[in-house]
PDB file as gemmi writes it, atoms N, CA and C in Angstrom:
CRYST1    1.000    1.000    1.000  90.00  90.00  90.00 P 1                      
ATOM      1  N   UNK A   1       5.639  -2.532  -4.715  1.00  0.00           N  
ATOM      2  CA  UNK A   1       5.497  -3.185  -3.426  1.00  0.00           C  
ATOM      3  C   UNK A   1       4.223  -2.716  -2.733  1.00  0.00           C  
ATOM      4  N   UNK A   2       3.941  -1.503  -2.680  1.00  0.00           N  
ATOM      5  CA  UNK A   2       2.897  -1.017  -2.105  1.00  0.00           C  
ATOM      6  C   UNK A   2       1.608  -1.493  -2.806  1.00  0.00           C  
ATOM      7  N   UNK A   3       1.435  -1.543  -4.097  1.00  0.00           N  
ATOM      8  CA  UNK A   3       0.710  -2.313  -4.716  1.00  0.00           C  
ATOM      9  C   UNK A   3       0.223  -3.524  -4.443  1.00  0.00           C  
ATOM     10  N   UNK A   4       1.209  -4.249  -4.197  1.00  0.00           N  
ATOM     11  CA  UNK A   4       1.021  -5.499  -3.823  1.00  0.00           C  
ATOM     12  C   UNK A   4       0.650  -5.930  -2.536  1.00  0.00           C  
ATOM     13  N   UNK A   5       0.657  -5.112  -1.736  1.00  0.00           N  
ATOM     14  CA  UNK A   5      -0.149  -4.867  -0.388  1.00  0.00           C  
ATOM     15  C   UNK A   5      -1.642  -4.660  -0.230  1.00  0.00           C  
ATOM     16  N   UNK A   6      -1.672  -4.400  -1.092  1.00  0.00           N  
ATOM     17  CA  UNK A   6      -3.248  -4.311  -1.331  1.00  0.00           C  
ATOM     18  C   UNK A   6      -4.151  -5.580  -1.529  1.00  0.00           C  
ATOM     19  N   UNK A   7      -4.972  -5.318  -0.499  1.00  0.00           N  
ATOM     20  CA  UNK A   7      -6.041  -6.006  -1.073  1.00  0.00           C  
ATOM     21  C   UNK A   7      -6.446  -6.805  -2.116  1.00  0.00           C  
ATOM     22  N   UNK A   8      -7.523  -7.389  -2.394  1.00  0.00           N  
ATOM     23  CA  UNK A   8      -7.929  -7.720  -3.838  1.00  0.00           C  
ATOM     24  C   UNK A   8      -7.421  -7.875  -4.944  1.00  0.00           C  
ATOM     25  N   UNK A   9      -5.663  -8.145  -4.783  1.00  0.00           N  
ATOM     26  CA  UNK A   9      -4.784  -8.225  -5.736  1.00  0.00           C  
ATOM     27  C   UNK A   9      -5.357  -9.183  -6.762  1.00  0.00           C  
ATOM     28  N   UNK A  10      -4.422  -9.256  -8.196  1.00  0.00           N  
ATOM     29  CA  UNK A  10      -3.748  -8.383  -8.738  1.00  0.00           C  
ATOM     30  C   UNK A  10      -4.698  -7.280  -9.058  1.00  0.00           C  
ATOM     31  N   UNK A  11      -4.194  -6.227  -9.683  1.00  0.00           N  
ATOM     32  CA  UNK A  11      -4.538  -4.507  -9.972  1.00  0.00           C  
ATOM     33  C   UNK A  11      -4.085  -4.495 -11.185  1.00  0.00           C  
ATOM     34  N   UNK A  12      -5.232  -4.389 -12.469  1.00  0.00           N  
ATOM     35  CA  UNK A  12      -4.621  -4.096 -14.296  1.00  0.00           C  
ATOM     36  C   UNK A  12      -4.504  -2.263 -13.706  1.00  0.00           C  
ATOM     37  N   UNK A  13      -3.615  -1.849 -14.886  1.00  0.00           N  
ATOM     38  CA  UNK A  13      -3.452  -0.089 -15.153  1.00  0.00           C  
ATOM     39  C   UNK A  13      -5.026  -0.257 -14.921  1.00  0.00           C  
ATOM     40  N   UNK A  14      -6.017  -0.365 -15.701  1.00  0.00           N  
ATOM     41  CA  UNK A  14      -7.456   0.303 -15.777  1.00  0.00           C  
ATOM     42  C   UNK A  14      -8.168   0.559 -14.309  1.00  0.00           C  
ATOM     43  N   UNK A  15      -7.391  -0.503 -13.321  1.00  0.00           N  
ATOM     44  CA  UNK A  15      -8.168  -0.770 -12.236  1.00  0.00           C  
ATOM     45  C   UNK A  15      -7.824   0.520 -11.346  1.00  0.00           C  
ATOM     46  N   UNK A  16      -6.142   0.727 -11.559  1.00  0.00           N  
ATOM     47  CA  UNK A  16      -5.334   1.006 -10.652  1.00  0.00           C  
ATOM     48  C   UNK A  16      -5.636   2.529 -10.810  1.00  0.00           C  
ATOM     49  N   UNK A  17      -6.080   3.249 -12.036  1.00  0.00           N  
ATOM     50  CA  UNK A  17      -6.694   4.211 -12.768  1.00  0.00           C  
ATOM     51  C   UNK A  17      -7.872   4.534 -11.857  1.00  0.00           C  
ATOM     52  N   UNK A  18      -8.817   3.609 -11.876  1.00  0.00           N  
ATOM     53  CA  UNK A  18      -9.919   3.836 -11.724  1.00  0.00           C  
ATOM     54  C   UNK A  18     -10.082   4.160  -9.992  1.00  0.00           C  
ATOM     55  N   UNK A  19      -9.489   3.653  -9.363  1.00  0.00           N  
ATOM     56  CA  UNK A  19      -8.900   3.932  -8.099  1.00  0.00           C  
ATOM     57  C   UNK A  19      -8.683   5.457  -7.602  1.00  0.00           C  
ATOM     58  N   UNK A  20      -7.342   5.122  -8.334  1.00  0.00           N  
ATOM     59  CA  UNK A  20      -6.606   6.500  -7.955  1.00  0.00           C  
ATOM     60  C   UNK A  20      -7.784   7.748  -8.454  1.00  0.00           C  
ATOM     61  N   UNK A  21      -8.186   7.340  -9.504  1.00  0.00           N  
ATOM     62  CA  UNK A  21      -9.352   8.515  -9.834  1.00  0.00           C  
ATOM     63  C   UNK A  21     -10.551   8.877  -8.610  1.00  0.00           C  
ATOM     64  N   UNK A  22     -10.492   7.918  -7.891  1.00  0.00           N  
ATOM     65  CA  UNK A  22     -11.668   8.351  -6.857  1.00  0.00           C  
ATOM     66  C   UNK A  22     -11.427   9.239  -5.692  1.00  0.00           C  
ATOM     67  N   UNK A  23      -9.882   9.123  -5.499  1.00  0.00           N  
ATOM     68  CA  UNK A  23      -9.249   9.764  -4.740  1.00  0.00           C  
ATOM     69  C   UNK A  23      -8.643  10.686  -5.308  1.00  0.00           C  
ATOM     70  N   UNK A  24      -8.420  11.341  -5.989  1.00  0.00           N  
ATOM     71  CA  UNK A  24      -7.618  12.582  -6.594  1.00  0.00           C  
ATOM     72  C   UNK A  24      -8.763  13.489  -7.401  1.00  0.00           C  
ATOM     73  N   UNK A  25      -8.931  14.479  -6.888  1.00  0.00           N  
ATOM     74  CA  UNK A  25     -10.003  15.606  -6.957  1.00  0.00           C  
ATOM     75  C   UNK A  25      -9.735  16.758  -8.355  1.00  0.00           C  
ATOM     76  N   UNK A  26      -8.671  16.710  -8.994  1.00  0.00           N  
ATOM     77  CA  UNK A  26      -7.948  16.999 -10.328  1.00  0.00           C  
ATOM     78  C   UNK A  26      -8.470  15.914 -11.303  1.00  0.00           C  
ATOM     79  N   UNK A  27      -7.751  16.641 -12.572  1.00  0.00           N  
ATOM     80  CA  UNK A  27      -8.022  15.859 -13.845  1.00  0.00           C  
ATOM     81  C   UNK A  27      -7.976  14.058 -13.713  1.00  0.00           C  
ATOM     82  N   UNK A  28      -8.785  13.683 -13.763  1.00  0.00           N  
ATOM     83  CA  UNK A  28      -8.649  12.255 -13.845  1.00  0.00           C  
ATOM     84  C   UNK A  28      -7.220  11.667 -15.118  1.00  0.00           C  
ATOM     85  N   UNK A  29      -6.862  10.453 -14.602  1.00  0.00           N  
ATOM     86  CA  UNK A  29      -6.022   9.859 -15.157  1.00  0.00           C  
ATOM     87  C   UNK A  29      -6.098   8.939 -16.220  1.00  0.00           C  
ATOM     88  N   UNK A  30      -5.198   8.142 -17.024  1.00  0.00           N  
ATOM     89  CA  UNK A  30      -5.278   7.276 -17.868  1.00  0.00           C  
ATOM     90  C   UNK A  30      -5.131   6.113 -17.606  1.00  0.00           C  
ATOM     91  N   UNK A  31      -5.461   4.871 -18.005  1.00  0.00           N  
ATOM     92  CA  UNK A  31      -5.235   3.588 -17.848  1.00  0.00           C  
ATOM     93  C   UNK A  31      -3.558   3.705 -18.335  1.00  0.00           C  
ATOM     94  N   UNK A  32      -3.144   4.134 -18.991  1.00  0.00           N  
ATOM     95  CA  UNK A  32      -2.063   4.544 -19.949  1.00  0.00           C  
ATOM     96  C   UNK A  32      -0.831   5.065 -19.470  1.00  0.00           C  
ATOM     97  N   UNK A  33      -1.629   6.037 -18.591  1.00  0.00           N  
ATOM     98  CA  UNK A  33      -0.539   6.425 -17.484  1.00  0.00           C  
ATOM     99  C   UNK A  33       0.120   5.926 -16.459  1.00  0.00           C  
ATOM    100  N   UNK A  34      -1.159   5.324 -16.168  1.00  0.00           N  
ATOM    101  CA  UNK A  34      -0.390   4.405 -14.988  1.00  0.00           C  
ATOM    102  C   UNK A  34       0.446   3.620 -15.241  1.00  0.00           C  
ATOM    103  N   UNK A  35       0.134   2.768 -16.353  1.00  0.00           N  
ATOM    104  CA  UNK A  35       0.860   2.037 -17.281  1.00  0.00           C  
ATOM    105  C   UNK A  35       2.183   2.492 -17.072  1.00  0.00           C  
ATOM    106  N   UNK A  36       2.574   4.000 -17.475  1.00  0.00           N  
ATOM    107  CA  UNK A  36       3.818   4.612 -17.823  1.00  0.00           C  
ATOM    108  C   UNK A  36       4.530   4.446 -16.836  1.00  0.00           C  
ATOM    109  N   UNK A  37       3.816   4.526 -15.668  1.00  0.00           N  
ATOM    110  CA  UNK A  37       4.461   5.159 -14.431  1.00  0.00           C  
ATOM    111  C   UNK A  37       4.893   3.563 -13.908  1.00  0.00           C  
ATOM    112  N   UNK A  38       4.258   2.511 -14.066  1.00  0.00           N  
ATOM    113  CA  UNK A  38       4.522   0.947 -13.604  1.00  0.00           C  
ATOM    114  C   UNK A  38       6.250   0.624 -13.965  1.00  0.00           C  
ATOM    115  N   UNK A  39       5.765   1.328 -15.244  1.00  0.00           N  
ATOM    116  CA  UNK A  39       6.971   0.499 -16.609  1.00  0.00           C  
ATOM    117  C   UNK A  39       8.488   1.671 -16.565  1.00  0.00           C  
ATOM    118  N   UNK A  40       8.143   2.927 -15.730  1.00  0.00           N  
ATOM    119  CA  UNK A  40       9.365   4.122 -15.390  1.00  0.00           C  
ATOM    120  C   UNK A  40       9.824   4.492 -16.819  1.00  0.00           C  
ATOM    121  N   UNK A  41       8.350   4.888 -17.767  1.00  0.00           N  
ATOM    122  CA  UNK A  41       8.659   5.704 -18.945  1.00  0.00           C  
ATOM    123  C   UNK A  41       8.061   6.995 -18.385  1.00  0.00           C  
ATOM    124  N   UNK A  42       7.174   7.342 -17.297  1.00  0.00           N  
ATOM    125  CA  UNK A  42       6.991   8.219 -16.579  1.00  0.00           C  
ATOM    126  C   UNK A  42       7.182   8.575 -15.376  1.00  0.00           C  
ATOM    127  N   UNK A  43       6.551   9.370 -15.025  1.00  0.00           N  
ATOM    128  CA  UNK A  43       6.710   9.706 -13.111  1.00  0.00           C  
ATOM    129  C   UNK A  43       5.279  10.570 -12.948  1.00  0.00           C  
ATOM    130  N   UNK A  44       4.801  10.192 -12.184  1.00  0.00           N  
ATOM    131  CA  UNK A  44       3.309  11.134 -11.478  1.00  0.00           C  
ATOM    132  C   UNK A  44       4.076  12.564 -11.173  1.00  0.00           C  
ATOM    133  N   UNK A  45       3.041  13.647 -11.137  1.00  0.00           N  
ATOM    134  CA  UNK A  45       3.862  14.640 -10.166  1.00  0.00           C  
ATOM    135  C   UNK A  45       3.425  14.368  -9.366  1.00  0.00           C  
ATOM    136  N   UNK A  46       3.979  15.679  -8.415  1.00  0.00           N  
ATOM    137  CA  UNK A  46       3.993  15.819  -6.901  1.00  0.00           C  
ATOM    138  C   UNK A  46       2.199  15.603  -6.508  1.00  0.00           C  
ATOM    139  N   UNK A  47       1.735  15.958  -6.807  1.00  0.00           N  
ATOM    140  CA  UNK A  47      -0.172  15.974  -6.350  1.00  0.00           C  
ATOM    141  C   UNK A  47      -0.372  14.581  -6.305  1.00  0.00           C  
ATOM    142  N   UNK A  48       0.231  13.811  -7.438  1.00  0.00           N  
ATOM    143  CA  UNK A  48      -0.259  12.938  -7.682  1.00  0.00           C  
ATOM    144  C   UNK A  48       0.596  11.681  -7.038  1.00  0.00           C  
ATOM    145  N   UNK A  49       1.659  11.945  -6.643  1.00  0.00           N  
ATOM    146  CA  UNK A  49       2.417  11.182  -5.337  1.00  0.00           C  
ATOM    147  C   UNK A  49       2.005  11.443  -4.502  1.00  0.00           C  
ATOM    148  N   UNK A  50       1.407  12.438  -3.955  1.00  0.00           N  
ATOM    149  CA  UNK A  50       0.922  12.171  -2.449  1.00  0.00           C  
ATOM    150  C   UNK A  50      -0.495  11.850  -2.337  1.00  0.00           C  
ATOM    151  N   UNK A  51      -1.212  11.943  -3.480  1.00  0.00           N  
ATOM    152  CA  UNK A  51      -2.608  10.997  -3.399  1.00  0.00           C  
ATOM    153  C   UNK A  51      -2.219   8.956  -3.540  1.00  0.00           C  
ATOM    154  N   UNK A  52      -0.978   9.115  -4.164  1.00  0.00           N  
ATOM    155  CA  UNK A  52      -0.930   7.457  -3.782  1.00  0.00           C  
ATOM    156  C   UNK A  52      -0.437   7.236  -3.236  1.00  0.00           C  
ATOM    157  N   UNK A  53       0.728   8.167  -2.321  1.00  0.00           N  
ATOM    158  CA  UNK A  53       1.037   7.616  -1.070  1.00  0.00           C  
ATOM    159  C   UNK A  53       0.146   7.391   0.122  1.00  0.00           C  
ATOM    160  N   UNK A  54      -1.067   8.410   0.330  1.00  0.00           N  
ATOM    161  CA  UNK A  54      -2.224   8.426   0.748  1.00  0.00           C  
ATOM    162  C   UNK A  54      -3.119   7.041   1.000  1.00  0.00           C  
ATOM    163  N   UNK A  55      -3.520   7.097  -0.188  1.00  0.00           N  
ATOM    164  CA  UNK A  55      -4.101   5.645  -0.858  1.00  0.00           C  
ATOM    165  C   UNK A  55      -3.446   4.383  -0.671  1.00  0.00           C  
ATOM    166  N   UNK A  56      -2.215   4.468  -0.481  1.00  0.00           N  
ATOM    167  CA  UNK A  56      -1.378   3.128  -0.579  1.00  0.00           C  
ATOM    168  C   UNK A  56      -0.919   2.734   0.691  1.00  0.00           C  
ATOM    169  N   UNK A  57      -0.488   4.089   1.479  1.00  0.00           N  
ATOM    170  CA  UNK A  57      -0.278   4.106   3.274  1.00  0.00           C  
ATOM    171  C   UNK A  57       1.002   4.344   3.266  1.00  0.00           C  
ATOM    172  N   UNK A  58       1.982   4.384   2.911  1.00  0.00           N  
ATOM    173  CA  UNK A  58       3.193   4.609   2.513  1.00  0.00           C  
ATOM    174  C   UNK A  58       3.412   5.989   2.337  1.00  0.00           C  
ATOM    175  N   UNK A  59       4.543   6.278   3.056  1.00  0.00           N  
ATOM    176  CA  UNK A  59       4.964   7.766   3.245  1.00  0.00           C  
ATOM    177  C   UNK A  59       5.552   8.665   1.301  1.00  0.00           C  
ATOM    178  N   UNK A  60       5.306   9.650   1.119  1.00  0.00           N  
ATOM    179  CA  UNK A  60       5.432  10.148   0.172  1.00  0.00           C  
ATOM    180  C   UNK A  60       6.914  10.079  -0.243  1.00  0.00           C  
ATOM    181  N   UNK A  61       8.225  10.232   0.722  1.00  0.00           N  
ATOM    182  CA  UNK A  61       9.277  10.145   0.742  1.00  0.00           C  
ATOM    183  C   UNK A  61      10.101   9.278   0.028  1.00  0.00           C  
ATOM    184  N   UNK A  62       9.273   8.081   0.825  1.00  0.00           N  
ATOM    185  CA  UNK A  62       9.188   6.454   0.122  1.00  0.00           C  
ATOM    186  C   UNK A  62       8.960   6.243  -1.152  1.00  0.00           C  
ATOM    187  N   UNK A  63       7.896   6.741  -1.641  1.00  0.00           N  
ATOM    188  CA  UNK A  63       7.199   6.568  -2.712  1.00  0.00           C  
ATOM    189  C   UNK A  63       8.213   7.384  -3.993  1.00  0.00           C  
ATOM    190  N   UNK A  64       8.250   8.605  -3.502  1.00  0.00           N  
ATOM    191  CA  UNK A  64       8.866   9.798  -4.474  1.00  0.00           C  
ATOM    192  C   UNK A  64      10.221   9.287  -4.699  1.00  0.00           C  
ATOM    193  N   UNK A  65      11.123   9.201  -3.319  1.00  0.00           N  
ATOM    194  CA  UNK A  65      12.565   9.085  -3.889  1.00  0.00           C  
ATOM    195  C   UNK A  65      12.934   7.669  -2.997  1.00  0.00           C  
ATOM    196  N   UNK A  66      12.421   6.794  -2.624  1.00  0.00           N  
ATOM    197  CA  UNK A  66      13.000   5.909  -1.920  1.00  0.00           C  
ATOM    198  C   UNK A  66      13.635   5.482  -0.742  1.00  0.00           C  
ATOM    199  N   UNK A  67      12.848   7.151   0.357  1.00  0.00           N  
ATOM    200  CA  UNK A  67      13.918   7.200   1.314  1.00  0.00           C  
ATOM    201  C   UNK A  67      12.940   5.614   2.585  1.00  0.00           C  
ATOM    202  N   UNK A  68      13.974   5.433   3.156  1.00  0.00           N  
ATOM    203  CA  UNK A  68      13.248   4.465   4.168  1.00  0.00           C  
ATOM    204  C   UNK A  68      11.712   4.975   4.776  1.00  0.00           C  
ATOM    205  N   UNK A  69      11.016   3.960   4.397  1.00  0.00           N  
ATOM    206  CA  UNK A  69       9.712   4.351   4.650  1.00  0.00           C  
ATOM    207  C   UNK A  69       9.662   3.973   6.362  1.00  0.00           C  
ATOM    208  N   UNK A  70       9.162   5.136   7.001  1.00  0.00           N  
ATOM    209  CA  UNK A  70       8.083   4.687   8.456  1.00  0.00           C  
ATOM    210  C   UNK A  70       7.115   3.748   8.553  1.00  0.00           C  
ATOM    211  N   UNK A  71       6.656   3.056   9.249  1.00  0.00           N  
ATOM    212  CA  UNK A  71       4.795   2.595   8.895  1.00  0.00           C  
ATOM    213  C   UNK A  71       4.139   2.866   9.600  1.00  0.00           C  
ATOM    214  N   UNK A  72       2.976   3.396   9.267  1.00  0.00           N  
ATOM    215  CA  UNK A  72       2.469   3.982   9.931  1.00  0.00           C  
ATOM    216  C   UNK A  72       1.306   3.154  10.398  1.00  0.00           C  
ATOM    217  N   UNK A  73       1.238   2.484  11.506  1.00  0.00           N  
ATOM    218  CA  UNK A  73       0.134   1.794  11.593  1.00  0.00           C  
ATOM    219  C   UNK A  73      -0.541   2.768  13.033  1.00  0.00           C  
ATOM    220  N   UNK A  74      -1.478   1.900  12.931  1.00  0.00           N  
ATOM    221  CA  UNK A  74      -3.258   2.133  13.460  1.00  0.00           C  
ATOM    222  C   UNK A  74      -2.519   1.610  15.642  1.00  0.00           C  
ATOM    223  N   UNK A  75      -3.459   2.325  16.402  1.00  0.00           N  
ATOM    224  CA  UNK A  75      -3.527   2.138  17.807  1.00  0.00           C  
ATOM    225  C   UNK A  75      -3.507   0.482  18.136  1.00  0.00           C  
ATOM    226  N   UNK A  76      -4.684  -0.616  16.701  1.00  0.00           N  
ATOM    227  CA  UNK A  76      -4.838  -1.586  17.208  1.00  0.00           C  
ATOM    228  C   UNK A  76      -3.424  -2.291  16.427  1.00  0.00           C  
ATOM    229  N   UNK A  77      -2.872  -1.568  14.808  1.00  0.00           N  
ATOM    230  CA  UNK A  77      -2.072  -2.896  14.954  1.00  0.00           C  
ATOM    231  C   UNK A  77      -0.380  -2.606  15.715  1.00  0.00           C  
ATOM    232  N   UNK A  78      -0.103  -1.963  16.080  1.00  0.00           N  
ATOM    233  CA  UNK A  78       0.666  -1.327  17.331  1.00  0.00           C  
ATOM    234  C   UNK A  78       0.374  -2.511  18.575  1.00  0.00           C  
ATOM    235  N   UNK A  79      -0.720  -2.642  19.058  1.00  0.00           N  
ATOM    236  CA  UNK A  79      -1.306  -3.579  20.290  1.00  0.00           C  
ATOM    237  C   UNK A  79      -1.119  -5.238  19.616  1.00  0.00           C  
ATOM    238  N   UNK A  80      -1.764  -5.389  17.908  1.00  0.00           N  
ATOM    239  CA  UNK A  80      -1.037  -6.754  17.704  1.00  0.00           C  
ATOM    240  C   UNK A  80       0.010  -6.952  17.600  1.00  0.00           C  
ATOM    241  N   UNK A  81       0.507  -5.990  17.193  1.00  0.00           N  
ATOM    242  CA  UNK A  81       2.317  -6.175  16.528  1.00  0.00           C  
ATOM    243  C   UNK A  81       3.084  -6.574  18.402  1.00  0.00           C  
ATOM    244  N   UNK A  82       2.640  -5.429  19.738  1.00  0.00           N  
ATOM    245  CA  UNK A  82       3.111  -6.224  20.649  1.00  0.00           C  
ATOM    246  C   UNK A  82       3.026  -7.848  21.538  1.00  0.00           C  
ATOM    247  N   UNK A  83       1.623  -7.754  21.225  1.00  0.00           N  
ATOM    248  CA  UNK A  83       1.215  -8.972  21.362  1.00  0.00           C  
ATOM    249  C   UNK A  83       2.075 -10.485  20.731  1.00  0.00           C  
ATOM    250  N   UNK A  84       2.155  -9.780  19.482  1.00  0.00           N  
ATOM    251  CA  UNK A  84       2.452 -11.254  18.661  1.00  0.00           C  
ATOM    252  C   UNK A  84       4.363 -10.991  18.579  1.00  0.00           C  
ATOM    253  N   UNK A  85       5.082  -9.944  19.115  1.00  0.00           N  
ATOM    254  CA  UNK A  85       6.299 -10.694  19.431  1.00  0.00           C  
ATOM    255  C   UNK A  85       6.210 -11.095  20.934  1.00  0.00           C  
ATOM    256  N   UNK A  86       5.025 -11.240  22.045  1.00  0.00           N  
ATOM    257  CA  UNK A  86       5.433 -12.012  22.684  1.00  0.00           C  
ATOM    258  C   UNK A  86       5.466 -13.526  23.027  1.00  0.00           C  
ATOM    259  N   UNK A  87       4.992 -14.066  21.722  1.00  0.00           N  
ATOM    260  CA  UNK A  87       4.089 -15.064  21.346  1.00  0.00           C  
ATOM    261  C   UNK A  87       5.955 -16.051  20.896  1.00  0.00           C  
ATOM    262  N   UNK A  88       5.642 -17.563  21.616  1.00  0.00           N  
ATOM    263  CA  UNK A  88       7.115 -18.118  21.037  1.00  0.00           C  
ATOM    264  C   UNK A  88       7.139 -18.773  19.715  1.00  0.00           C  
ATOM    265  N   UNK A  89       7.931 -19.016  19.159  1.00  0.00           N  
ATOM    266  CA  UNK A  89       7.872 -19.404  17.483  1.00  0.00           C  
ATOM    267  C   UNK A  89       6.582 -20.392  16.837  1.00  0.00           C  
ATOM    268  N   UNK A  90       6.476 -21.257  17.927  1.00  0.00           N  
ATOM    269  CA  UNK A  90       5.455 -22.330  17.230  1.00  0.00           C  
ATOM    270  C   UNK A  90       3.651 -21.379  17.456  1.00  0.00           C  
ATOM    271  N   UNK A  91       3.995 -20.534  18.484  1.00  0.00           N  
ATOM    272  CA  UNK A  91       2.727 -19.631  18.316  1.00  0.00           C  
ATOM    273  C   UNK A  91       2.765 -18.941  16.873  1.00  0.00           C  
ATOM    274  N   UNK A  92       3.574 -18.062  16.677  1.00  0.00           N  
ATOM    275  CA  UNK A  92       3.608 -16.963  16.045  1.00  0.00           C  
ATOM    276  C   UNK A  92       3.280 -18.152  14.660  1.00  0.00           C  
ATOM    277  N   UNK A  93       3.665 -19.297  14.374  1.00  0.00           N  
ATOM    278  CA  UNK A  93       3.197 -19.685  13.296  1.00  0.00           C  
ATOM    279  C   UNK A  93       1.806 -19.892  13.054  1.00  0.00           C  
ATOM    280  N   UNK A  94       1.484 -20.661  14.151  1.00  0.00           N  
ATOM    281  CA  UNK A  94      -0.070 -20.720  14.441  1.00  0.00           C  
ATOM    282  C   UNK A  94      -0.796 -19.482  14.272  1.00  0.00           C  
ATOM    283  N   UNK A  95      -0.549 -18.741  14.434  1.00  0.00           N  
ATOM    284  CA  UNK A  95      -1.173 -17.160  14.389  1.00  0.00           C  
ATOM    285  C   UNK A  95      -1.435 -16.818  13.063  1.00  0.00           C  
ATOM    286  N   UNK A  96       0.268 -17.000  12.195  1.00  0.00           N  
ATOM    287  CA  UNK A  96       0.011 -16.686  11.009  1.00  0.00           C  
ATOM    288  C   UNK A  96      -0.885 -17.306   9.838  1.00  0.00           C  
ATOM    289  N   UNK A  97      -0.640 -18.682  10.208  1.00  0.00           N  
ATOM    290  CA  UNK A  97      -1.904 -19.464   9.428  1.00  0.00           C  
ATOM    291  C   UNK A  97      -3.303 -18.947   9.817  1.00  0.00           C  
ATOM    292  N   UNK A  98      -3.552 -18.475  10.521  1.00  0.00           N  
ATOM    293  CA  UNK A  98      -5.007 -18.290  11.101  1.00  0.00           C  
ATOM    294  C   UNK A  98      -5.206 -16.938  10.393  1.00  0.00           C  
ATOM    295  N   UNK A  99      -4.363 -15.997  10.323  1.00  0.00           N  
ATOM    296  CA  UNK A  99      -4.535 -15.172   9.600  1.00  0.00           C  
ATOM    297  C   UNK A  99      -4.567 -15.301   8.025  1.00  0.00           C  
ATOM    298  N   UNK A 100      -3.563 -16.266   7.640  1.00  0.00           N  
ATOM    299  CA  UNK A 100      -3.972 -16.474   6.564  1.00  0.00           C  
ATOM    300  C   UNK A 100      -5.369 -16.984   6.147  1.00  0.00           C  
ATOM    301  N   UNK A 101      -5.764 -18.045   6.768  1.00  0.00           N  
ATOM    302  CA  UNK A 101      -6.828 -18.606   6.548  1.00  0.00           C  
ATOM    303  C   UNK A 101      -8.151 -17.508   6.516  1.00  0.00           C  
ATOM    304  N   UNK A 102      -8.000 -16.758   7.548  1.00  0.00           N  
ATOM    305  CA  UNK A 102      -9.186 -16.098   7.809  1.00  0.00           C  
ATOM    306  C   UNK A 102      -9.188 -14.851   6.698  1.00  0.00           C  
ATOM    307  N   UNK A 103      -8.227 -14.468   6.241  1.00  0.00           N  
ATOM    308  CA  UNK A 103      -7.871 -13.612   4.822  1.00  0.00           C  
ATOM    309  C   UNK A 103      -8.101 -14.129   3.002  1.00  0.00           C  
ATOM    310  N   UNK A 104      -9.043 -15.485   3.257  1.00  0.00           N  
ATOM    311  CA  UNK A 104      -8.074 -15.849   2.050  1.00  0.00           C  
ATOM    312  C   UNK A 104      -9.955 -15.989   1.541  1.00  0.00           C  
ATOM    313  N   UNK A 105      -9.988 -15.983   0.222  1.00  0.00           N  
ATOM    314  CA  UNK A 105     -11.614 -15.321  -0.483  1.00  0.00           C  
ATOM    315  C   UNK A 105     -11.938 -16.915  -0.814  1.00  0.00           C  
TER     316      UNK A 105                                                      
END                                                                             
């Protein structure tokens, strides 16, 4: 899920590798691994869960054992998030298309 939040989707293992490698200051990783870890023939350790919880924005908790994640957002999207529930349904749609639109490559 957190994956898929991202940006510039989709993400191959090689990409998702190459990533996480820029951010994790230890042994670099495998295309292979990640692989493992997608498919739950592996598990990252601990270092390496909290560099993608990091990376991904998602609390380590979440990530590691599944507990209900927080979100942690930013001062401004706190100010949209109030904004746009005061907005009535046919807004809030309008809004969302616009965001879509203005998101889309």
């Amino acid at each position: 899920m957190a994956l898929k939040s991202l940006p510039n989707q989709p993400l191959n293992a090689a990409q998702i590798a190459t990533q996480f490698n820029l951010r994790y200051s230890k042994e670099p990783i495998s295309p292979q691994a990640v692989h493992k870890w997608l498919t739950g023939q592996s598990f990252p350790t601990v270092d390496k869960v909290r560099t993608l919880s990091e990376w991904l924005n998602v609390s380590y908790e979440w990530l590691r054992y599944g507990v209900k994640q927080e979100l942690r957002m930013s001062d401004i999207d706190k100010l949209m998030l109030e904004y746009f529930q005061k907005l009535n349904p046919t807004q809030k749609q309008a809004f969302l298309n616009l965001i879509i639109e203005v998101t889309k490559k």
